[in-house]
Amino acid sequence: MTDRISNASEWKLIHICTMVGENLQGIPLKRTDEIDLCKGLTDVIQREFYQSPSKFSEDLHMINELRRFTNEKQPSLKTITALKSYYVQISALSQRLPQDSLQFAWYPIFDVGNSKGRPFISRSFLYERCCVLFLLGSMYSQLALVQNRLTSDGLKKAGIYFQYAAGCFQVLTEDQFAPSLDEIPCDLRANTLSALTYLMLASAQEIYWLKAVTDALKDSVVAKLSMQTSSFYESTAIIMESSGIFPHDWVLFCKVKSLHFKAATFNRLATHLAAKEQYGEALSRLRSSSRIVEEALKIGTVNEQVVKDLTDLNRVVQEELSKSERENDLIYLQDVPSEDSLPEPAKANLVKPLISSGMLHPVRALNESAEYGKALFQSLIPYFVVETAAGIKEKCIKYVDANVKEPLAGASKQLDETVQLLNLDYSLDAILKPQSVPDTIIKYQENIADMGGASKLDEMLSQLNSLKLKCHTQLDANWRQFDHAFEEDKSLRVMYGEKRWTLQPLKEESHDILVDFEQFDQYLKESTKGDETIERQVEELRPFLGIYADAKALRQFIPTENVLDLNPQLGELIMKMKNALEKIEELKINRSKLLRNVQTKLDNVNVFPDVVKRYNEARKHGEGEVSAEQLSPVVELEISKYKDELLAARKSIQFQHQLLNELQKRNIEYMEQKRGLQVSPEREQALAVLSKTYHGFCEVIGNIKQGYEFYNDFLTRLGLKHEELEQHLEERYNAMKQLQKRLDEQDQQY
């Protein structure tokens, strides 16, 4: 029995497992569209940093040449070294540039759903770094495959390369990498990366198992290595299957490999136990091995070498099983324990994810080691200086808003409300010009005509209704898309049965998205009430706007008065009040001019030169890195440039207080003296209606514009939610197809 496995069988099995290439799975190289970094970075430096790109011509050429290695088709140590240098350099450069400076396009390694043949595009240095790290993992895996596994050195290199591949994929799952992307493509999602990490660890462990077999280590040791290999492949298969993006052949490959190594473990244990004359237990282990091999053979895989390895293992196991049963029945006569009564075989893990410090801490590695070349773009002003400049500009804008624009806006609102409340514009004209249309009403008439009158309101209402219809149409399209997916999911659930259709019900899985769409429905219902109010206002205004549109009708609408003989005191008082109203109009004109000038000044503000000057001074006189706090004095310098505007705003508000106080005092006096006059209330009522019509016209135009803003914002947010729904339904569709295919295959087996 100790001689159960012959030397010929042993070395034949070793030879089968050391065939190069086909019985291990490499990761496809991630492809990218070429981009001209020279041009892209030149534009960024000119646009964002106000520096001459000619200073960086050598650096631009170098970074561009390094990125060309991302399109290398054949993995090599030279390519990997260049890619690592590019990764380190681009990581350091990303700290000096805006994160959305350049657009990168990379293709997913698997064609899934709508991504077939199309790249995933992102304006993110983090995305570029993730994809380069992924490519490095792929390169390491491919490099491991081409090593000569018939030699000890080749096995050692292959094992190390697989572990470095695992390290690249594992690092990508950490918080500062792929999970931090705004959008995550399918091959950078956590479950995909975890599956690839386990696959690479399984491959590395298989290499060390093979080396142990080649070096003729003890059967007990080889069994432990084999069991750990099986465990890695099993974990890989589970994660791959749950992710829903891996090709079915990959899942089958890992399942078969897991069972293969589990069967090989029991086979080795049988040899070990037989050597210790524990023939009954050895026979039980062989039976386990035979059962597991048969289970693996039923799965099937398109990988011919894996099938051949499994078939040869099965032949060896069956031969040894028959021999062992015969010898135990005739010679050893030992009790054979049941398979369930024996403990699970022990494992021995010889692998772990490996990652170089340069990939973990690229900026530090660039500064501390010459391995990745000289640091590029060192003289480029760090982007935090640019951001600080932008922050200082923002502080200036907020200061001017808070101390000039907002106080003036509040004062202007108070001014308009007070003047409108007093109703002096037409009241004074009614007395001064009792036989004619007041100047104020004529001014209102001209303003309404300039703004388009009733036809303008109709045009704006039509545009508002078109926007509302577009919102309803697009929202309904989203509901129909979801309902179609729901009906398909429901029919498949009925077809395969509730227990077998293990996907979570679509409505439960999509709960958060549905809540958002229900909220969109509610927004539209509420907006409809607001639109009805606007339409009612327009209809109420329409007849009076018609009066404004016809000069004759306007004159007829305003009753005339007999000419009044004003006493000198009342006439003088009215003229003073008219003068105050004219000053108020002049104040509003000057205030608008001041606000326009302030806005122009803000639009043209450029604090960057002052910030750079301060930065250079801090570098020259300070020690270590310059901080944003050291640049803060520029804020006070920039704010001081608006002292004239600040003073003008204060004077404007003070003058307004004086005018309103004067006007309100004179209005009290005017109301007292007016009692002695016989002014037709009908005339005052007509003028009041016309005044309210004008102000109502201005108000409803403002309300319609707010409606435009609401619906345009609604469409923007609905578009984003539509993209989220599409992605969710695509992932769901892929998961459904995977499950449907698996269930159909199970049905075919029966």
XYZ file of C-alpha atoms in Angstrom:
750
model
C 0.000 0.000 0.000
C 2.857 2.412 0.646
C 3.742 1.988 -2.992
C 0.183 2.918 -4.120
C 1.174 5.753 -6.407
C 3.920 4.767 -8.750
C 6.769 7.072 -9.703
C 5.533 7.021 -13.296
C 2.074 8.205 -12.271
C 3.547 10.842 -9.957
C 5.778 12.430 -12.587
C 3.101 12.125 -15.205
C 0.792 14.152 -12.954
C 3.564 16.706 -12.342
C 4.189 17.050 -16.064
C 0.508 17.598 -16.763
C 0.302 20.404 -14.206
C 3.446 22.164 -15.368
C 2.363 22.711 -18.940
C 2.768 26.416 -19.594
C -0.165 28.771 -19.988
C -3.519 27.159 -20.556
C -4.414 25.859 -17.106
C -4.022 29.255 -15.417
C -6.138 32.351 -16.000
C -4.507 35.681 -16.802
C -6.323 39.021 -16.736
C -6.924 40.751 -20.093
C -4.966 43.974 -20.555
C -7.121 47.034 -20.000
C -7.191 49.162 -23.162
C -7.238 52.949 -23.396
C -7.690 55.551 -26.073
C -4.538 57.478 -26.838
C -4.478 61.091 -25.726
C -1.979 63.835 -26.405
C -0.859 64.780 -22.910
C 1.452 67.429 -24.355
C -1.460 69.339 -25.857
C -3.855 68.687 -22.986
C -1.432 69.763 -20.271
C -0.267 72.740 -22.323
C -3.855 73.993 -22.452
C -4.296 73.455 -18.701
C -1.073 75.277 -17.829
C -2.025 78.225 -20.024
C -5.653 78.358 -18.889
C -5.325 77.650 -15.176
C -1.796 78.589 -14.164
C -0.960 81.617 -16.291
C 2.506 80.207 -16.932
C 4.325 79.599 -20.186
C 4.127 75.914 -21.202
C 7.475 76.309 -22.989
C 9.146 76.105 -19.564
C 7.860 72.521 -19.285
C 8.475 71.249 -22.832
C 10.834 68.482 -21.655
C 8.477 67.397 -18.869
C 5.504 67.411 -21.257
C 7.360 65.194 -23.689
C 8.422 62.806 -20.899
C 4.935 62.344 -19.386
C 3.509 61.851 -22.881
C 6.060 59.154 -23.692
C 5.410 57.362 -20.415
C 1.685 57.178 -21.111
C 2.328 55.562 -24.494
C 3.242 52.400 -22.563
C -0.440 52.030 -21.576
C -1.055 50.771 -25.117
C 1.712 48.151 -25.118
C 0.276 44.820 -26.247
C 3.024 42.563 -24.848
C 3.796 42.629 -21.110
C 7.441 42.940 -20.118
C 9.446 44.181 -17.162
C 10.377 47.254 -19.237
C 6.708 48.077 -19.805
C 5.824 47.474 -16.158
C 8.696 49.711 -15.019
C 7.556 52.476 -17.390
C 3.925 52.143 -16.236
C 4.977 52.361 -12.592
C 6.934 55.525 -13.376
C 3.902 56.948 -15.182
C 1.654 56.042 -12.255
C 3.963 57.771 -9.766
C 4.422 60.851 -11.973
C 0.720 61.256 -12.770
C -0.129 60.807 -9.068
C 2.241 63.621 -8.132
C 1.058 65.799 -11.020
C -2.582 65.333 -10.031
C -1.816 67.175 -6.783
C -0.757 70.213 -8.795
C -3.637 70.260 -11.292
C -7.434 70.492 -11.096
C -8.857 66.987 -10.840
C -11.007 67.458 -13.959
C -8.226 68.902 -16.115
C -8.090 66.065 -18.656
C -10.428 63.459 -20.067
C -9.412 59.802 -19.990
C -11.085 56.921 -21.803
C -10.546 53.282 -20.809
C -12.376 50.189 -22.019
C -13.802 47.683 -19.499
C -12.157 44.256 -19.728
C -15.581 42.655 -20.116
C -18.271 43.768 -22.576
C -21.339 44.079 -20.387
C -24.702 45.553 -21.392
C -24.486 48.935 -23.102
C -20.728 49.149 -22.562
C -19.985 46.802 -25.455
C -17.215 48.252 -27.558
C -17.428 51.605 -25.795
C -14.966 53.155 -23.368
C -15.820 54.494 -19.944
C -14.898 58.182 -19.996
C -14.074 60.340 -17.006
C -12.450 63.688 -16.338
C -10.598 62.474 -13.293
C -6.939 61.872 -12.509
C -8.100 59.371 -9.898
C -9.812 57.367 -12.657
C -6.607 57.414 -14.711
C -4.579 56.244 -11.716
C -7.058 53.416 -10.983
C -6.955 52.206 -14.579
C -3.137 52.301 -14.724
C -2.974 50.315 -11.481
C -5.477 47.844 -12.933
C -3.366 47.587 -16.094
C -0.302 46.887 -13.944
C -2.191 44.042 -12.265
C -3.104 42.658 -15.690
C 0.500 43.008 -16.874
C 1.836 41.136 -13.845
C -0.665 38.313 -14.396
C 0.241 38.024 -18.079
C 3.946 38.122 -17.257
C 3.450 35.303 -14.745
C 1.812 33.152 -17.416
C 4.795 33.268 -19.789
C 7.327 32.145 -17.191
C 8.899 28.718 -17.686
C 7.237 26.632 -14.996
C 9.479 23.670 -15.733
C 12.268 25.449 -13.851
C 12.545 26.436 -10.218
C 13.435 30.018 -11.144
C 10.460 30.247 -13.508
C 8.088 28.997 -10.824
C 9.473 31.479 -8.307
C 9.035 34.405 -10.702
C 5.522 33.335 -11.699
C 4.460 33.091 -8.049
C 5.850 36.550 -7.257
C 4.233 38.150 -10.315
C 0.827 36.684 -9.458
C 1.139 38.099 -5.934
C 2.029 41.542 -7.302
C -1.035 41.312 -9.552
C -3.142 40.508 -6.477
C -1.624 43.511 -4.705
C -2.608 45.885 -7.508
C -6.219 44.696 -7.487
C -6.467 44.707 -3.702
C -5.136 48.265 -3.369
C -7.807 49.419 -5.816
C -10.524 48.409 -3.320
C -9.205 50.845 -0.699
C -11.096 54.042 0.058
C -8.751 56.480 -1.694
C -8.909 54.561 -4.957
C -11.803 53.175 -7.032
C -14.502 53.547 -4.303
C -13.827 57.308 -4.328
C -14.775 57.733 -7.999
C -18.012 59.593 -8.732
C -18.953 56.864 -11.187
C -17.456 53.384 -10.990
C -17.187 51.220 -14.126
C -18.017 47.542 -13.732
C -14.406 46.312 -13.696
C -13.419 48.721 -10.914
C -16.245 47.795 -8.561
C -15.408 46.186 -5.246
C -16.728 42.685 -6.014
C -14.912 42.580 -9.373
C -11.622 43.618 -7.798
C -12.071 41.178 -4.911
C -12.675 38.326 -7.359
C -9.543 39.237 -9.333
C -7.498 39.473 -6.132
C -8.583 35.980 -5.062
C -7.972 34.643 -8.577
C -4.401 35.925 -8.527
C -3.812 34.524 -5.038
C -5.214 31.174 -6.189
C -2.843 31.231 -9.172
C 0.148 32.086 -6.981
C -0.774 29.392 -4.464
C -1.097 26.902 -7.321
C 2.420 27.835 -8.444
C 3.828 27.106 -4.972
C 1.839 23.878 -4.801
C 3.428 22.930 -8.105
C 6.894 23.779 -6.805
C 6.252 21.606 -3.757
C 5.247 18.725 -6.036
C 8.291 19.299 -8.224
C 10.582 19.405 -5.190
C 8.978 16.166 -3.899
C 7.953 17.640 -0.532
C 5.992 15.531 1.943
C 2.495 14.500 0.917
C 1.059 16.138 4.044
C 2.660 19.462 3.071
C 1.503 19.229 -0.542
C -2.024 18.420 0.668
C -2.156 21.564 2.810
C -0.978 23.722 -0.099
C -3.520 22.076 -2.383
C -6.385 22.654 0.059
C -5.562 26.354 0.322
C -5.455 26.589 -3.481
C -8.927 25.032 -3.606
C -10.184 27.529 -1.034
C -8.893 30.500 -3.039
C -10.541 29.250 -6.224
C -13.786 28.592 -4.373
C -13.874 32.168 -3.001
C -13.130 33.473 -6.481
C -16.009 31.526 -8.032
C -18.488 32.717 -5.385
C -17.616 36.402 -5.844
C -17.509 36.137 -9.641
C -20.956 34.580 -9.717
C -22.468 37.246 -7.463
C -20.929 40.128 -9.429
C -22.766 39.185 -12.615
C -20.159 40.599 -15.018
C -17.636 37.780 -15.379
C -17.956 35.441 -18.372
C -19.623 32.191 -17.452
C -16.512 30.277 -18.575
C -14.471 32.081 -15.916
C -16.875 31.010 -13.187
C -16.824 27.406 -14.415
C -13.024 27.511 -14.641
C -12.736 28.504 -10.974
C -15.335 25.993 -9.823
C -13.572 23.152 -11.610
C -10.154 24.259 -10.328
C -11.495 24.450 -6.782
C -12.865 20.921 -6.967
C -9.736 19.682 -8.758
C -7.462 20.843 -5.946
C -9.829 19.624 -3.281
C -9.788 16.184 -4.897
C -5.994 16.388 -5.209
C -5.840 17.211 -1.493
C -7.720 14.048 -0.514
C -5.593 12.033 -2.924
C -2.400 13.319 -1.262
C -3.823 12.691 2.194
C -4.549 9.101 1.152
C -0.916 8.641 0.153
C 0.225 10.151 3.459
C -2.136 7.936 5.505
C -1.165 4.794 3.613
C 2.470 5.499 4.402
C 1.413 5.511 8.077
C -0.455 2.190 7.550
C -3.841 3.889 8.180
C -5.350 2.088 5.192
C -9.013 2.406 6.186
C -8.834 6.191 6.538
C -6.737 6.403 3.355
C -9.479 4.526 1.492
C -12.109 6.950 2.815
C -10.042 9.896 1.581
C -9.734 8.282 -1.838
C -13.477 7.845 -2.013
C -13.878 11.546 -1.214
C -11.385 12.381 -3.932
C -13.249 10.219 -6.441
C -16.599 11.769 -5.569
C -15.239 15.317 -5.910
C -13.576 14.590 -9.249
C -16.838 13.203 -10.599
C -18.625 16.324 -9.401
C -16.057 18.499 -11.196
C -16.374 16.501 -14.424
C -20.120 17.205 -14.486
C -19.546 20.965 -14.432
C -17.523 21.151 -17.605
C -15.411 24.019 -18.904
C -14.215 25.135 -22.322
C -10.602 25.176 -21.082
C -9.254 22.001 -22.674
C -6.111 21.874 -20.533
C -8.107 22.136 -17.298
C -10.386 19.347 -18.499
C -7.366 17.223 -19.430
C -5.746 17.849 -16.009
C -8.975 16.827 -14.312
C -9.421 13.737 -16.512
C -5.873 12.578 -15.811
C -6.330 13.166 -12.098
C -9.557 11.170 -12.245
C -7.761 8.260 -13.934
C -5.052 8.237 -11.263
C -7.617 8.458 -8.456
C -9.788 5.686 -9.897
C -6.783 3.391 -10.340
C -5.627 3.999 -6.790
C -9.146 3.699 -5.406
C -9.675 0.293 -7.042
C -6.277 -0.914 -5.878
C -6.828 0.396 -2.335
C -10.281 -1.197 -2.007
C -8.999 -4.523 -3.284
C -5.971 -4.545 -0.945
C -8.001 -3.503 2.091
C -10.627 -6.185 1.406
C -8.032 -8.904 0.943
C -5.067 -7.878 3.087
C -5.508 -5.016 5.574
C -9.167 -5.514 6.539
C -9.310 -2.117 8.318
C -12.576 -0.364 9.073
C -13.275 2.437 6.619
C -14.618 5.532 8.417
C -17.364 7.550 6.738
C -16.260 10.620 4.891
C -18.302 12.904 7.175
C -16.592 11.597 10.292
C -13.132 12.734 9.168
C -11.921 16.301 9.833
C -11.602 18.918 7.085
C -8.081 18.873 5.656
C -5.711 21.533 6.969
C -4.540 24.443 4.816
C -1.200 26.172 4.371
C -1.165 29.629 2.801
C 2.138 30.711 1.191
C 0.878 33.797 -0.658
C -0.352 37.313 -0.015
C -0.969 40.434 -2.101
C 2.295 42.267 -2.775
C 2.525 45.944 -3.623
C 5.540 48.208 -3.919
C 5.757 51.277 -1.698
C 5.786 53.414 -4.844
C 2.261 52.263 -5.696
C 1.043 52.856 -2.139
C 2.732 56.212 -1.586
C 3.649 57.501 -5.049
C 4.385 61.122 -4.161
C 6.628 60.156 -1.275
C 8.391 57.555 -3.425
C 9.033 60.123 -6.155
C 10.677 62.469 -3.680
C 12.696 59.787 -1.888
C 13.805 57.481 -4.709
C 15.378 57.874 -8.135
C 13.683 54.657 -9.288
C 10.849 56.554 -10.973
C 12.940 59.281 -12.582
C 13.155 62.934 -11.712
C 9.983 64.615 -10.507
C 8.310 66.373 -13.432
C 6.690 69.841 -13.394
C 8.491 70.891 -10.229
C 8.431 74.575 -11.157
C 4.700 74.498 -11.864
C 2.868 76.526 -9.282
C 0.911 74.049 -7.126
C -2.786 74.035 -7.822
C -3.519 74.865 -4.198
C -2.135 78.313 -5.014
C -4.602 78.562 -7.902
C -7.376 77.274 -5.638
C -6.347 79.750 -2.951
C -6.574 82.537 -5.518
C -10.034 81.321 -6.507
C -10.992 81.130 -2.830
C -9.786 84.668 -2.239
C -11.801 85.866 -5.230
C -14.833 84.069 -3.817
C -14.317 85.772 -0.452
C -14.160 89.132 -2.208
C -17.377 88.380 -4.061
C -19.106 87.348 -0.826
C -17.817 90.498 0.909
C -19.118 92.749 -1.854
C -22.410 90.841 -1.930
C -22.856 91.174 1.829
C -21.740 94.811 2.128
C -22.789 96.375 -1.180
C -25.193 94.347 -3.324
C -27.440 92.796 -0.655
C -27.882 96.021 1.391
C -28.709 97.937 -1.807
C -31.149 95.236 -2.920
C -32.894 95.329 0.449
C -33.025 99.108 0.409
C -34.406 99.167 -3.145
C -37.133 96.715 -2.180
C -38.110 98.883 0.787
C -38.068 101.965 -1.450
C -40.370 100.403 -4.060
C -42.787 99.087 -1.429
C -43.013 102.477 0.305
C -43.565 104.455 -2.906
C -46.129 101.934 -4.138
C -47.947 102.036 -0.781
C -48.182 105.834 -0.859
C -49.595 105.746 -4.429
C -48.353 109.275 -5.004
C -47.315 108.882 -8.628
C -50.824 108.984 -10.108
C -52.484 110.713 -7.127
C -50.442 113.863 -7.655
C -50.932 113.798 -11.420
C -54.682 113.414 -10.881
C -54.695 116.820 -9.205
C -52.086 118.533 -11.376
C -53.471 117.198 -14.680
C -57.163 116.474 -14.062
C -58.033 116.544 -17.785
C -55.225 114.318 -19.141
C -53.592 110.929 -18.658
C -51.023 111.207 -15.821
C -47.362 111.039 -16.802
C -46.877 107.997 -14.572
C -49.586 106.060 -16.396
C -48.051 107.030 -19.746
C -44.706 105.753 -18.485
C -46.364 102.482 -17.419
C -47.959 102.246 -20.865
C -44.574 102.647 -22.572
C -42.923 100.056 -20.297
C -45.686 97.503 -20.949
C -45.375 98.080 -24.705
C -41.593 97.680 -24.527
C -41.981 94.375 -22.657
C -44.437 93.025 -25.253
C -47.756 93.399 -23.501
C -50.382 90.654 -23.485
C -48.870 88.905 -26.529
C -45.602 88.553 -24.607
C -47.447 86.925 -21.721
C -49.144 84.508 -24.131
C -45.792 83.643 -25.705
C -44.184 83.084 -22.304
C -47.133 80.981 -21.131
C -46.835 78.851 -24.260
C -43.136 78.264 -23.571
C -43.925 77.472 -19.937
C -46.563 74.917 -20.956
C -44.126 73.359 -23.455
C -41.539 72.951 -20.718
C -44.157 71.471 -18.393
C -45.280 69.026 -21.105
C -41.656 68.012 -21.703
C -41.230 67.329 -17.980
C -44.380 65.190 -17.880
C -43.350 63.325 -21.048
C -39.862 62.503 -19.820
C -41.079 61.519 -16.361
C -43.742 59.247 -17.900
C -41.048 57.666 -20.122
C -39.041 56.781 -17.016
C -42.090 55.241 -15.372
C -42.803 53.199 -18.541
C -39.182 52.023 -18.654
C -39.380 50.880 -15.043
C -42.818 49.278 -15.537
C -41.492 47.310 -18.526
C -38.550 46.035 -16.448
C -40.933 45.208 -13.589
C -43.257 43.195 -15.854
C -40.291 41.292 -17.324
C -38.977 40.524 -13.833
C -42.449 39.430 -12.696
C -42.928 37.091 -15.665
C -39.511 35.463 -15.125
C -40.287 35.062 -11.423
C -43.479 33.221 -12.371
C -41.682 31.158 -15.039
C -38.867 29.910 -12.810
C -40.650 29.978 -9.492
C -40.350 32.272 -6.501
C -37.805 30.061 -4.716
C -35.491 29.624 -7.692
C -35.673 33.238 -8.853
C -33.371 34.428 -6.091
C -33.072 38.047 -7.178
C -34.647 40.556 -4.829
C -38.018 41.828 -6.159
C -37.352 44.776 -8.444
C -39.600 47.193 -6.573
C -37.836 46.424 -3.293
C -34.380 46.660 -4.854
C -35.278 49.964 -6.562
C -37.035 51.504 -3.556
C -34.809 54.578 -3.260
C -35.044 55.357 -6.987
C -38.835 54.938 -6.934
C -39.111 57.306 -3.979
C -37.217 59.924 -5.990
C -39.522 59.496 -9.002
C -42.579 59.732 -6.762
C -41.113 62.968 -5.441
C -40.789 64.176 -9.043
C -44.496 63.404 -9.518
C -45.308 65.442 -6.441
C -43.213 68.374 -7.684
C -45.155 68.446 -10.953
C -48.500 68.328 -9.134
C -47.484 71.271 -6.962
C -46.134 73.191 -9.958
C -49.461 72.719 -11.756
C -51.201 74.652 -8.967
C -48.682 77.473 -9.370
C -49.190 77.501 -13.151
C -52.949 77.712 -12.695
C -52.444 80.744 -10.451
C -50.278 82.384 -13.129
C -52.864 81.690 -15.846
C -55.593 83.142 -13.630
C -53.484 86.269 -13.063
C -52.947 86.634 -16.816
C -56.676 86.356 -17.520
C -57.404 88.959 -14.835
C -54.822 91.305 -16.314
C -55.770 90.774 -19.967
C -58.685 93.310 -20.265
C -56.694 96.039 -18.529
C -53.614 95.319 -20.637
C -55.937 95.840 -23.609
C -56.717 99.306 -22.248
C -52.982 100.062 -22.026
C -52.563 98.906 -25.630
C -55.112 101.465 -26.964
C -54.385 105.167 -26.333
C -58.022 106.168 -26.928
C -59.326 103.455 -24.590
C -56.804 104.562 -21.964
C -58.065 108.148 -22.071
C -61.671 107.005 -21.888
C -60.980 104.658 -18.972
C -59.694 107.531 -16.776
C -62.484 109.953 -15.782
C -61.582 113.641 -16.150
C -61.968 116.317 -13.470
C -62.743 119.988 -13.617
C -59.664 122.114 -13.348
C -58.969 122.767 -9.707
C -57.735 126.076 -8.401
C -54.996 124.995 -6.078
C -54.108 127.252 -3.223
C -50.471 128.355 -3.382
C -49.464 126.233 -0.375
C -50.907 122.989 -1.819
C -49.409 123.654 -5.229
C -45.998 124.268 -3.714
C -46.312 121.133 -1.554
C -47.226 118.991 -4.568
C -44.245 120.306 -6.527
C -41.928 119.443 -3.616
C -43.376 115.950 -3.509
C -42.956 115.573 -7.272
C -39.364 116.722 -6.867
C -38.801 114.092 -4.144
C -40.237 111.402 -6.434
C -37.896 112.525 -9.209
C -34.963 112.308 -6.809
C -36.065 108.778 -5.915
C -36.049 107.809 -9.615
C -32.632 109.405 -10.004
C -31.438 107.495 -6.923
C -32.631 104.209 -8.441
C -30.835 104.988 -11.706
C -27.590 105.824 -9.909
C -27.940 102.738 -7.756
C -28.376 100.501 -10.814
C -25.320 102.101 -12.359
C -23.321 101.475 -9.165
C -24.375 97.816 -9.105
C -23.444 97.366 -12.769
C -20.028 98.894 -12.160
C -19.472 96.697 -9.111
C -20.432 93.583 -11.065
C -18.114 94.526 -13.918
C -15.301 95.041 -11.441
C -15.998 91.656 -9.853
C -16.134 89.957 -13.239
C -12.715 91.347 -14.121
C -11.051 90.736 -10.778
C -7.732 88.887 -11.016
C -6.096 88.120 -7.700
C -3.783 85.482 -9.165
C -0.758 87.773 -9.727
C -0.950 89.016 -6.132
C -1.280 85.462 -4.787
C 1.676 84.233 -6.858
C 3.746 87.204 -5.703
C 2.909 86.404 -2.098
C 3.662 82.687 -2.705
C 7.090 83.454 -4.180
C 7.892 85.782 -1.277
C 6.863 83.109 1.226
C 9.061 80.527 -0.534
C 11.984 82.894 -0.605
C 11.859 83.902 3.047
C 10.262 80.847 4.650
C 11.245 77.296 5.397
C 9.463 74.189 4.198
C 6.251 74.059 2.215
C 4.153 77.199 1.799
C 0.655 76.894 3.301
C -2.599 78.488 2.196
C -2.684 80.491 5.435
C 0.470 82.330 4.399
C -1.368 83.633 1.346
C -4.397 84.931 3.282
C -3.188 88.601 3.548
C -4.123 88.960 -0.114
C -7.785 88.861 0.982
C -7.505 92.156 2.879
C -5.560 93.666 -0.013
C -8.260 92.730 -2.511
C -11.170 93.805 -0.311
C -9.572 97.231 0.164
C -10.033 97.841 -3.578
C -13.809 98.130 -3.012
C -13.785 100.876 -0.367
C -15.189 103.474 -2.816
C -18.109 101.211 -3.757
C -18.757 100.421 -0.097
C -18.856 104.128 0.741
C -21.137 104.862 -2.233
C -23.578 102.127 -1.121
C -23.745 103.538 2.409
C -24.347 107.072 1.107
C -27.068 105.785 -1.245
C -28.911 104.095 1.625
C -28.539 107.139 3.876
C -29.880 109.398 1.126
C -32.822 107.023 0.657
C -33.698 107.314 4.354
C -33.660 111.115 4.066
C -35.853 111.082 0.943
C -38.395 108.672 2.391
C -38.599 110.566 5.683
C -39.173 113.794 3.775
C -41.737 112.194 1.456
C -43.712 110.601 4.300
C -43.847 113.891 6.244
C -45.045 115.791 3.186
C -47.559 113.043 2.403
C -49.188 113.555 5.826
C -49.422 117.281 5.127
C -50.708 116.581 1.595
C -53.474 114.264 2.857
C -54.615 116.997 5.286
C -54.787 119.694 2.610
C -56.310 117.348 0.030
C -59.468 116.952 2.090
C -60.594 120.378 0.926
C -60.471 119.356 -2.718
C -63.243 117.678 -4.626
C -61.446 114.901 -6.483
C -63.548 112.179 -8.108
C -63.029 108.819 -6.369
C -63.766 107.174 -9.716
C -60.686 108.819 -11.227
C -58.492 107.697 -8.323
C -59.919 104.173 -8.526
C -59.244 103.997 -12.267
C -55.687 105.169 -11.761
C -55.244 102.667 -8.927
C -56.451 99.826 -11.188
C -54.032 100.869 -13.914
C -51.177 101.052 -11.401
C -52.010 97.602 -10.039
C -52.222 96.287 -13.582
C -48.718 97.494 -14.377
C -47.225 96.089 -11.194
C -49.218 92.875 -11.655
C -47.858 92.591 -15.214
C -44.283 92.901 -13.934
C -45.006 90.380 -11.183
C -46.502 87.749 -13.467
C -43.545 88.018 -15.867
C -41.260 87.366 -12.891
C -43.429 84.399 -11.855
C -43.279 82.872 -15.338
C -39.492 83.242 -15.380
C -39.380 81.441 -12.042
C -41.474 78.719 -13.681
C -38.854 78.463 -16.463
C -36.135 78.031 -13.850
C -38.151 75.396 -11.999
C -38.857 73.262 -15.084
C -35.339 73.571 -16.490
C -33.902 72.547 -13.129
C -36.478 69.740 -12.981
C -35.343 68.432 -16.379
C -31.693 68.556 -15.337
C -32.296 66.615 -12.122
C -34.641 64.202 -13.910
C -31.915 63.574 -16.501
C -29.440 62.636 -13.774
C -31.978 60.349 -12.137
C -32.738 58.803 -15.549
C -29.058 57.912 -15.961
C -29.095 56.332 -12.500
C -32.219 54.343 -13.417
C -30.681 53.186 -16.706
C -27.520 52.008 -14.976
C -29.533 50.272 -12.267
C -31.785 48.507 -14.783
C -28.791 47.532 -16.919
C -27.099 45.919 -13.920
C -30.377 44.251 -13.031
C -30.799 43.029 -16.619
C -27.298 41.493 -16.592
C -27.982 39.800 -13.268
C -31.286 38.463 -14.632
C -29.621 37.064 -17.748
C -26.898 35.401 -15.684
C -29.473 33.834 -13.367
C -31.702 32.818 -16.270
C -28.771 31.169 -18.052
C -27.747 29.310 -14.905
C -31.286 28.079 -14.258
C -31.674 26.980 -17.890
C -28.417 25.018 -17.653
C -29.638 23.344 -14.476
C -32.892 22.422 -16.203
C -30.991 20.903 -19.136
C -28.978 18.708 -16.757
C -32.193 17.220 -15.440
